PDB file of C-alpha atoms in Angstrom:
ATOM      1  CA  MET A   1     -34.141  49.524  15.019  1.00 52.00           C
ATOM      2  CA  SER A   2     -35.758  52.332  17.000  1.00 63.00           C
ATOM      3  CA  ALA A   3     -33.836  51.971  20.271  1.00 60.00           C
ATOM      4  CA  ALA A   4     -30.680  50.336  21.620  1.00 63.00           C
ATOM      5  CA  VAL A   5     -28.068  50.533  24.354  1.00 64.00           C
ATOM      6  CA  PRO A   6     -24.320  49.765  24.163  1.00 68.00           C
ATOM      7  CA  GLN A   7     -23.391  46.148  24.863  1.00 66.00           C
ATOM      8  CA  GLY A   8     -22.132  45.802  28.444  1.00 64.00           C
ATOM      9  CA  SER A   9     -23.800  49.035  29.502  1.00 68.00           C
ATOM     10  CA  VAL A  10     -25.387  49.227  32.943  1.00 69.00           C
ATOM     11  CA  LEU A  11     -28.584  50.127  31.087  1.00 70.00           C
ATOM     12  CA  ASN A  12     -28.744  46.508  29.906  1.00 71.00           C
ATOM     13  CA  THR A  13     -28.965  45.338  33.498  1.00 73.00           C
ATOM     14  CA  VAL A  14     -31.578  47.941  34.375  1.00 77.00           C
ATOM     15  CA  TYR A  15     -33.670  47.064  31.322  1.00 78.00           C
ATOM     16  CA  VAL A  16     -33.896  43.332  32.139  1.00 80.00           C
ATOM     17  CA  ALA A  17     -34.106  43.739  35.939  1.00 81.00           C
ATOM     18  CA  PRO A  18     -37.761  42.506  36.018  1.00 86.00           C
ATOM     19  CA  VAL A  19     -36.515  39.089  34.855  1.00 86.00           C
ATOM     20  CA  SER A  20     -35.234  38.430  38.383  1.00 87.00           C
ATOM     21  CA  ARG A  21     -38.697  38.971  39.858  1.00 88.00           C
ATOM     22  CA  LEU A  22     -40.282  36.811  37.174  1.00 90.00           C
ATOM     23  CA  ASN A  23     -37.937  33.910  37.947  1.00 88.00           C
ATOM     24  CA  ALA A  24     -38.522  34.272  41.681  1.00 89.00           C
ATOM     25  CA  SER A  25     -42.292  34.150  41.204  1.00 90.00           C
ATOM     26  CA  HIS A  26     -41.891  30.618  39.822  1.00 88.00           C
ATOM     27  CA  GLY A  27     -39.511  29.497  42.562  1.00 87.00           C
ATOM     28  CA  VAL A  28     -36.684  29.247  40.020  1.00 89.00           C
ATOM     29  CA  LEU A  29     -33.144  30.318  40.926  1.00 89.00           C
ATOM     30  CA  HIS A  30     -30.954  32.112  38.445  1.00 88.00           C
ATOM     31  CA  HIS A  31     -27.653  33.789  37.604  1.00 86.00           C
ATOM     32  CA  GLN A  32     -27.805  36.747  35.284  1.00 80.00           C
ATOM     33  CA  TYR A  33     -25.421  39.103  33.534  1.00 74.00           C
ATOM     34  CA  ALA A  34     -27.175  41.624  31.304  1.00 66.00           C
ATOM     35  CA  ASP A  35     -29.220  39.468  28.908  1.00 67.00           C
ATOM     36  CA  ASP A  36     -27.282  36.228  29.578  1.00 79.00           C
ATOM     37  CA  ILE A  37     -29.288  34.114  32.000  1.00 83.00           C
ATOM     38  CA  GLN A  38     -28.816  30.722  33.651  1.00 88.00           C
ATOM     39  CA  ILE A  39     -31.891  29.416  35.444  1.00 88.00           C
ATOM     40  CA  PHE A  40     -31.876  26.278  37.575  1.00 88.00           C
ATOM     41  CA  THR A  41     -33.977  24.274  39.984  1.00 86.00           C
ATOM     42  CA  LYS A  42     -34.034  20.947  41.827  1.00 82.00           C
ATOM     43  CA  MET A  43     -34.622  17.794  39.817  1.00 77.00           C
ATOM     44  CA  THR A  44     -38.200  16.895  40.660  1.00 75.00           C
ATOM     45  CA  ALA A  45     -41.109  16.415  38.286  1.00 69.00           C
ATOM     46  CA  TYR A  46     -42.942  19.427  39.792  1.00 76.00           C
ATOM     47  CA  ALA A  47     -39.876  21.676  39.649  1.00 80.00           C
ATOM     48  CA  ILE A  48     -39.140  20.755  36.028  1.00 79.00           C
ATOM     49  CA  GLY A  49     -42.707  21.705  35.156  1.00 83.00           C
ATOM     50  CA  SER A  50     -42.275  25.052  36.908  1.00 86.00           C
ATOM     51  CA  LEU A  51     -39.044  25.570  34.987  1.00 87.00           C
ATOM     52  CA  GLN A  52     -40.835  25.092  31.672  1.00 89.00           C
ATOM     53  CA  VAL A  53     -43.597  27.518  32.670  1.00 91.00           C
ATOM     54  CA  CYS A  54     -40.936  30.020  33.751  1.00 91.00           C
ATOM     55  CA  ILE A  55     -39.185  29.748  30.368  1.00 91.00           C
ATOM     56  CA  ASP A  56     -42.485  30.261  28.555  1.00 92.00           C
ATOM     57  CA  ASN A  57     -43.212  33.359  30.629  1.00 92.00           C
ATOM     58  CA  LEU A  58     -39.680  34.636  30.059  1.00 90.00           C
ATOM     59  CA  GLN A  59     -40.227  34.304  26.327  1.00 90.00           C
ATOM     60  CA  HIS A  60     -43.494  36.232  26.606  1.00 91.00           C
ATOM     61  CA  TRP A  61     -41.806  39.001  28.648  1.00 90.00           C
ATOM     62  CA  PHE A  62     -38.989  39.219  26.107  1.00 87.00           C
ATOM     63  CA  TRP A  63     -41.490  39.530  23.247  1.00 89.00           C
ATOM     64  CA  LEU A  64     -43.319  42.333  25.022  1.00 89.00           C
ATOM     65  CA  ASN A  65     -40.044  44.193  25.553  1.00 86.00           C
ATOM     66  CA  GLY A  66     -38.566  43.866  22.092  1.00 83.00           C
ATOM     67  CA  LEU A  67     -36.207  40.955  22.901  1.00 82.00           C
ATOM     68  CA  LEU A  68     -35.981  37.279  21.978  1.00 82.00           C
ATOM     69  CA  LEU A  69     -34.772  34.050  23.544  1.00 84.00           C
ATOM     70  CA  ASN A  70     -32.422  32.269  21.141  1.00 87.00           C
ATOM     71  CA  PRO A  71     -32.934  28.456  21.156  1.00 89.00           C
ATOM     72  CA  SER A  72     -29.688  27.917  19.201  1.00 88.00           C
ATOM     73  CA  LYS A  73     -27.735  29.528  22.049  1.00 88.00           C
ATOM     74  CA  SER A  74     -29.662  27.719  24.792  1.00 89.00           C
ATOM     75  CA  SER A  75     -28.513  24.567  26.589  1.00 90.00           C
ATOM     76  CA  VAL A  76     -30.125  22.212  29.085  1.00 90.00           C
ATOM     77  CA  ALA A  77     -28.413  19.764  31.442  1.00 89.00           C
ATOM     78  CA  TYR A  78     -29.173  17.732  34.547  1.00 87.00           C
ATOM     79  CA  PHE A  79     -26.563  17.606  37.313  1.00 86.00           C
ATOM     80  CA  HIS A  80     -26.452  14.629  39.637  1.00 79.00           C
ATOM     81  CA  ASN A  81     -24.102  12.436  41.652  1.00 72.00           C
ATOM     82  CA  ARG A  82     -22.621   9.241  40.280  1.00 60.00           C
ATOM     83  CA  ARG A  83     -25.223   7.107  42.082  1.00 58.00           C
ATOM     84  CA  ARG A  84     -28.150   8.871  40.480  1.00 53.00           C
ATOM     85  CA  VAL A  85     -31.330   6.817  40.246  1.00 49.00           C
ATOM     86  CA  HIS A  86     -32.612   7.160  36.697  1.00 55.00           C
ATOM     87  CA  ASP A  87     -35.904   8.991  36.714  1.00 51.00           C
ATOM     88  CA  THR A  88     -37.932   8.347  33.569  1.00 49.00           C
ATOM     89  CA  ALA A  89     -40.204  11.285  34.467  1.00 64.00           C
ATOM     90  CA  LEU A  90     -37.474  13.781  33.631  1.00 72.00           C
ATOM     91  CA  PRO A  91     -37.912  15.181  30.109  1.00 79.00           C
ATOM     92  CA  THR A  92     -35.191  14.718  27.532  1.00 82.00           C
ATOM     93  CA  SER A  93     -35.708  18.249  26.193  1.00 85.00           C
ATOM     94  CA  ILE A  94     -36.986  21.666  27.210  1.00 87.00           C
ATOM     95  CA  THR A  95     -38.959  23.937  24.894  1.00 88.00           C
ATOM     96  CA  VAL A  96     -37.371  27.351  24.345  1.00 88.00           C
ATOM     97  CA  ALA A  97     -39.138  29.830  22.062  1.00 85.00           C
ATOM     98  CA  GLY A  98     -41.067  27.043  20.357  1.00 85.00           C
ATOM     99  CA  SER A  99     -38.009  24.856  19.736  1.00 89.00           C
ATOM    100  CA  ASP A 100     -37.014  21.717  21.627  1.00 89.00           C
ATOM    101  CA  VAL A 101     -33.572  21.970  23.203  1.00 89.00           C
ATOM    102  CA  ASP A 102     -32.243  18.483  24.009  1.00 90.00           C
ATOM    103  CA  THR A 103     -30.492  17.863  27.297  1.00 87.00           C
ATOM    104  CA  ALA A 104     -26.695  17.664  27.126  1.00 89.00           C
ATOM    105  CA  ASP A 105     -24.077  15.903  29.244  1.00 89.00           C
ATOM    106  CA  SER A 106     -22.269  19.162  29.940  1.00 90.00           C
ATOM    107  CA  LEU A 107     -22.632  22.939  29.856  1.00 89.00           C
ATOM    108  CA  HIS A 108     -20.027  25.548  28.932  1.00 89.00           C
ATOM    109  CA  ILE A 109     -20.523  28.647  31.083  1.00 87.00           C
ATOM    110  CA  LEU A 110     -18.115  31.607  31.135  1.00 84.00           C
ATOM    111  CA  GLY A 111     -15.183  29.484  30.063  1.00 88.00           C
ATOM    112  CA  VAL A 112     -15.941  26.618  32.453  1.00 92.00           C
ATOM    113  CA  THR A 113     -17.259  23.216  31.340  1.00 93.00           C
ATOM    114  CA  LEU A 114     -19.552  21.597  33.897  1.00 92.00           C
ATOM    115  CA  ASP A 115     -20.255  17.921  33.248  1.00 92.00           C
ATOM    116  CA  SER A 116     -23.392  16.183  34.487  1.00 88.00           C
ATOM    117  CA  THR A 117     -21.681  14.615  37.529  1.00 89.00           C
ATOM    118  CA  LEU A 118     -19.624  17.732  38.338  1.00 90.00           C
ATOM    119  CA  SER A 119     -16.431  15.678  38.184  1.00 92.00           C
ATOM    120  CA  LEU A 120     -14.783  18.533  36.224  1.00 94.00           C
ATOM    121  CA  ASP A 121     -13.019  15.980  34.011  1.00 95.00           C
ATOM    122  CA  GLN A 122     -13.752  17.944  30.836  1.00 95.00           C
ATOM    123  CA  GLN A 123     -12.736  21.264  32.384  1.00 96.00           C
ATOM    124  CA  VAL A 124      -9.412  19.847  33.559  1.00 96.00           C
ATOM    125  CA  THR A 125      -8.755  18.229  30.178  1.00 96.00           C
ATOM    126  CA  SER A 126      -9.361  21.500  28.311  1.00 95.00           C
ATOM    127  CA  THR A 127      -7.214  23.417  30.822  1.00 96.00           C
ATOM    128  CA  VAL A 128      -4.333  20.961  30.388  1.00 96.00           C
ATOM    129  CA  ARG A 129      -4.620  21.096  26.599  1.00 96.00           C
ATOM    130  CA  ALA A 130      -4.579  24.900  26.508  1.00 95.00           C
ATOM    131  CA  SER A 131      -1.700  25.096  28.995  1.00 95.00           C
ATOM    132  CA  ASN A 132       0.431  22.581  27.124  1.00 95.00           C
ATOM    133  CA  TYR A 133      -0.053  24.536  23.896  1.00 95.00           C
ATOM    134  CA  HIS A 134       1.326  27.682  25.541  1.00 95.00           C
ATOM    135  CA  LEU A 135       4.097  25.777  27.292  1.00 94.00           C
ATOM    136  CA  GLN A 136       5.312  24.422  23.971  1.00 93.00           C
ATOM    137  CA  ALA A 137       5.552  27.972  22.623  1.00 93.00           C
ATOM    138  CA  LEU A 138       7.284  29.130  25.810  1.00 93.00           C
ATOM    139  CA  ARG A 139       9.864  26.370  25.510  1.00 92.00           C
ATOM    140  CA  HIS A 140      10.780  27.547  22.002  1.00 92.00           C
ATOM    141  CA  VAL A 141      11.576  31.103  23.137  1.00 90.00           C
ATOM    142  CA  ARG A 142      13.068  30.222  26.536  1.00 88.00           C
ATOM    143  CA  GLN A 143      16.686  30.631  25.453  1.00 88.00           C
ATOM    144  CA  SER A 144      16.005  34.086  24.032  1.00 90.00           C
ATOM    145  CA  ILE A 145      14.616  35.697  27.195  1.00 90.00           C
ATOM    146  CA  ASN A 146      15.916  36.081  30.737  1.00 92.00           C
ATOM    147  CA  HIS A 147      14.624  34.363  33.860  1.00 91.00           C
ATOM    148  CA  ASP A 148      12.486  37.222  35.150  1.00 93.00           C
ATOM    149  CA  VAL A 149      10.693  37.682  31.843  1.00 93.00           C
ATOM    150  CA  VAL A 150       9.968  33.988  31.335  1.00 92.00           C
ATOM    151  CA  ASN A 151       8.772  33.722  34.931  1.00 93.00           C
ATOM    152  CA  THR A 152       6.366  36.601  34.350  1.00 94.00           C
ATOM    153  CA  MET A 153       5.132  35.013  31.134  1.00 93.00           C
ATOM    154  CA  ALA A 154       4.570  31.655  32.816  1.00 93.00           C
ATOM    155  CA  CYS A 155       2.665  33.223  35.713  1.00 93.00           C
ATOM    156  CA  THR A 156       0.590  35.367  33.366  1.00 93.00           C
ATOM    157  CA  ILE A 157      -0.285  32.712  30.783  1.00 93.00           C
ATOM    158  CA  ILE A 158      -0.034  29.332  32.515  1.00 94.00           C
ATOM    159  CA  GLY A 159      -0.843  30.559  36.014  1.00 93.00           C
ATOM    160  CA  SER A 160      -3.982  32.295  34.806  1.00 93.00           C
ATOM    161  CA  CYS A 161      -5.138  29.091  33.076  1.00 93.00           C
ATOM    162  CA  LEU A 162      -4.644  27.034  36.231  1.00 94.00           C
ATOM    163  CA  ASP A 163      -6.186  29.669  38.498  1.00 93.00           C
ATOM    164  CA  TYR A 164      -9.231  30.515  36.387  1.00 93.00           C
ATOM    165  CA  CYS A 165     -12.344  29.749  38.474  1.00 91.00           C
ATOM    166  CA  ASN A 166     -10.199  27.386  40.563  1.00 91.00           C
ATOM    167  CA  SER A 167     -12.567  27.666  43.530  1.00 90.00           C
ATOM    168  CA  ILE A 168     -14.729  25.043  41.795  1.00 91.00           C
ATOM    169  CA  PHE A 169     -11.812  22.583  42.095  1.00 92.00           C
ATOM    170  CA  HIS A 170     -12.392  22.260  45.854  1.00 88.00           C
ATOM    171  CA  GLY A 171     -13.240  18.625  46.536  1.00 87.00           C
ATOM    172  CA  MET A 172     -12.149  17.522  43.061  1.00 92.00           C
ATOM    173  CA  SER A 173     -10.560  14.100  42.584  1.00 93.00           C
ATOM    174  CA  GLN A 174      -6.834  13.685  43.221  1.00 94.00           C
ATOM    175  CA  LYS A 175      -6.497  12.326  39.679  1.00 96.00           C
ATOM    176  CA  ASN A 176      -7.554  15.656  38.223  1.00 96.00           C
ATOM    177  CA  PHE A 177      -5.350  17.612  40.632  1.00 96.00           C
ATOM    178  CA  ASN A 178      -2.410  15.478  39.501  1.00 96.00           C
ATOM    179  CA  LYS A 179      -3.094  16.385  35.844  1.00 96.00           C
ATOM    180  CA  LEU A 180      -3.009  20.094  36.656  1.00 96.00           C
ATOM    181  CA  GLN A 181       0.041  19.672  38.877  1.00 95.00           C
ATOM    182  CA  ARG A 182       2.010  18.054  36.059  1.00 95.00           C
ATOM    183  CA  VAL A 183       1.333  21.145  33.947  1.00 96.00           C
ATOM    184  CA  GLN A 184       2.648  23.420  36.687  1.00 96.00           C
ATOM    185  CA  ASN A 185       5.686  21.162  37.179  1.00 95.00           C
ATOM    186  CA  ARG A 186       6.499  21.422  33.484  1.00 94.00           C
ATOM    187  CA  ALA A 187       6.114  25.213  33.594  1.00 95.00           C
ATOM    188  CA  ALA A 188       8.503  25.446  36.564  1.00 94.00           C
ATOM    189  CA  ARG A 189      11.149  23.372  34.773  1.00 93.00           C
ATOM    190  CA  ILE A 190      10.911  25.519  31.642  1.00 93.00           C
ATOM    191  CA  VAL A 191      11.235  28.726  33.668  1.00 93.00           C
ATOM    192  CA  CYS A 192      14.217  27.417  35.651  1.00 91.00           C
ATOM    193  CA  GLY A 193      15.786  25.766  32.598  1.00 89.00           C
ATOM    194  CA  VAL A 194      16.272  22.399  34.305  1.00 84.00           C
ATOM    195  CA  GLY A 195      15.531  18.839  33.262  1.00 78.00           C
ATOM    196  CA  ARG A 196      13.006  16.530  34.832  1.00 76.00           C
ATOM    197  CA  TRP A 197      15.492  14.782  37.115  1.00 74.00           C
ATOM    198  CA  GLN A 198      17.773  17.691  38.024  1.00 75.00           C
ATOM    199  CA  GLN A 199      15.618  19.210  40.775  1.00 78.00           C
ATOM    200  CA  SER A 200      12.394  18.231  42.505  1.00 85.00           C
ATOM    201  CA  ALA A 201       9.227  20.200  41.846  1.00 84.00           C
ATOM    202  CA  ARG A 202       9.132  21.284  45.496  1.00 86.00           C
ATOM    203  CA  GLN A 203      12.606  22.823  45.215  1.00 90.00           C
ATOM    204  CA  LEU A 204      11.588  24.655  42.053  1.00 90.00           C
ATOM    205  CA  TYR A 205       8.447  26.079  43.707  1.00 90.00           C
ATOM    206  CA  GLN A 206      10.496  27.340  46.636  1.00 90.00           C
ATOM    207  CA  ARG A 207      12.909  28.957  44.222  1.00 90.00           C
ATOM    208  CA  LEU A 208      10.104  30.593  42.218  1.00 92.00           C
ATOM    209  CA  HIS A 209       7.865  31.335  45.219  1.00 91.00           C
ATOM    210  CA  TRP A 210       5.000  29.402  43.628  1.00 93.00           C
ATOM    211  CA  LEU A 211       2.248  27.522  45.440  1.00 91.00           C
ATOM    212  CA  PRO A 212       1.262  24.044  44.168  1.00 92.00           C
ATOM    213  CA  VAL A 213      -2.078  23.776  42.380  1.00 92.00           C
ATOM    214  CA  ARG A 214      -3.947  22.280  45.318  1.00 91.00           C
ATOM    215  CA  ALA A 215      -2.647  24.916  47.717  1.00 90.00           C
ATOM    216  CA  ARG A 216      -3.844  27.626  45.324  1.00 87.00           C
ATOM    217  CA  THR A 217      -7.317  26.078  45.439  1.00 86.00           C
ATOM    218  CA  ASP A 218      -7.611  25.180  49.105  1.00 78.00           C
ATOM    219  CA  LEU A 219      -5.877  27.593  51.470  1.00 63.00           C
ATOM    220  CA  SER A 220      -6.196  25.096  54.337  1.00 53.00           C
ATOM    221  CA  TRP A 221      -4.099  22.551  52.391  1.00 51.00           C
TER     222      TRP A 221
END
């Protein structure tokens, strides 16, 4: 290796800055952080073709600049509404660095799982699972720590899980909001040391100065 820069360095961003112009020249939109790139376009036969040409040109640019696209770390997905008309013209795979990457039903980006219909069902399920794991541990140590400490722990661990990228929850189904709300209700009861029927969730939130999940997502709620 004749040259390198520290991972996360601003030099990474400067080095791959031309990628933005390359994507724009093909009419392809993108999000980019250093050498992690998400490119996207509308689902039309012409746009999908432009996307493939863009990927091929990206690979060529990377080769010329001592970098590589990694097919094993690449994912492809189509996002659509639930009434999508099946379009047989859409390819079932995209070629990345000479390898076919099959389309998937979901993508995992920066800790968020986006499913093909953007229902966020998978993201909510994983959030609930992770939160319940931590809540179980918190319940075990509850009697050994005081109220202020357990409140801080719940806000730090459980609150951060529920709040992570919660702006994408706007417009989500009530069913999914209810799943997240049950997690917060359980956290409030553990912090306050009360049973399910002793106090209502609303009373507990007032006592703890917490906002319900939906109110934390939509400030107009």
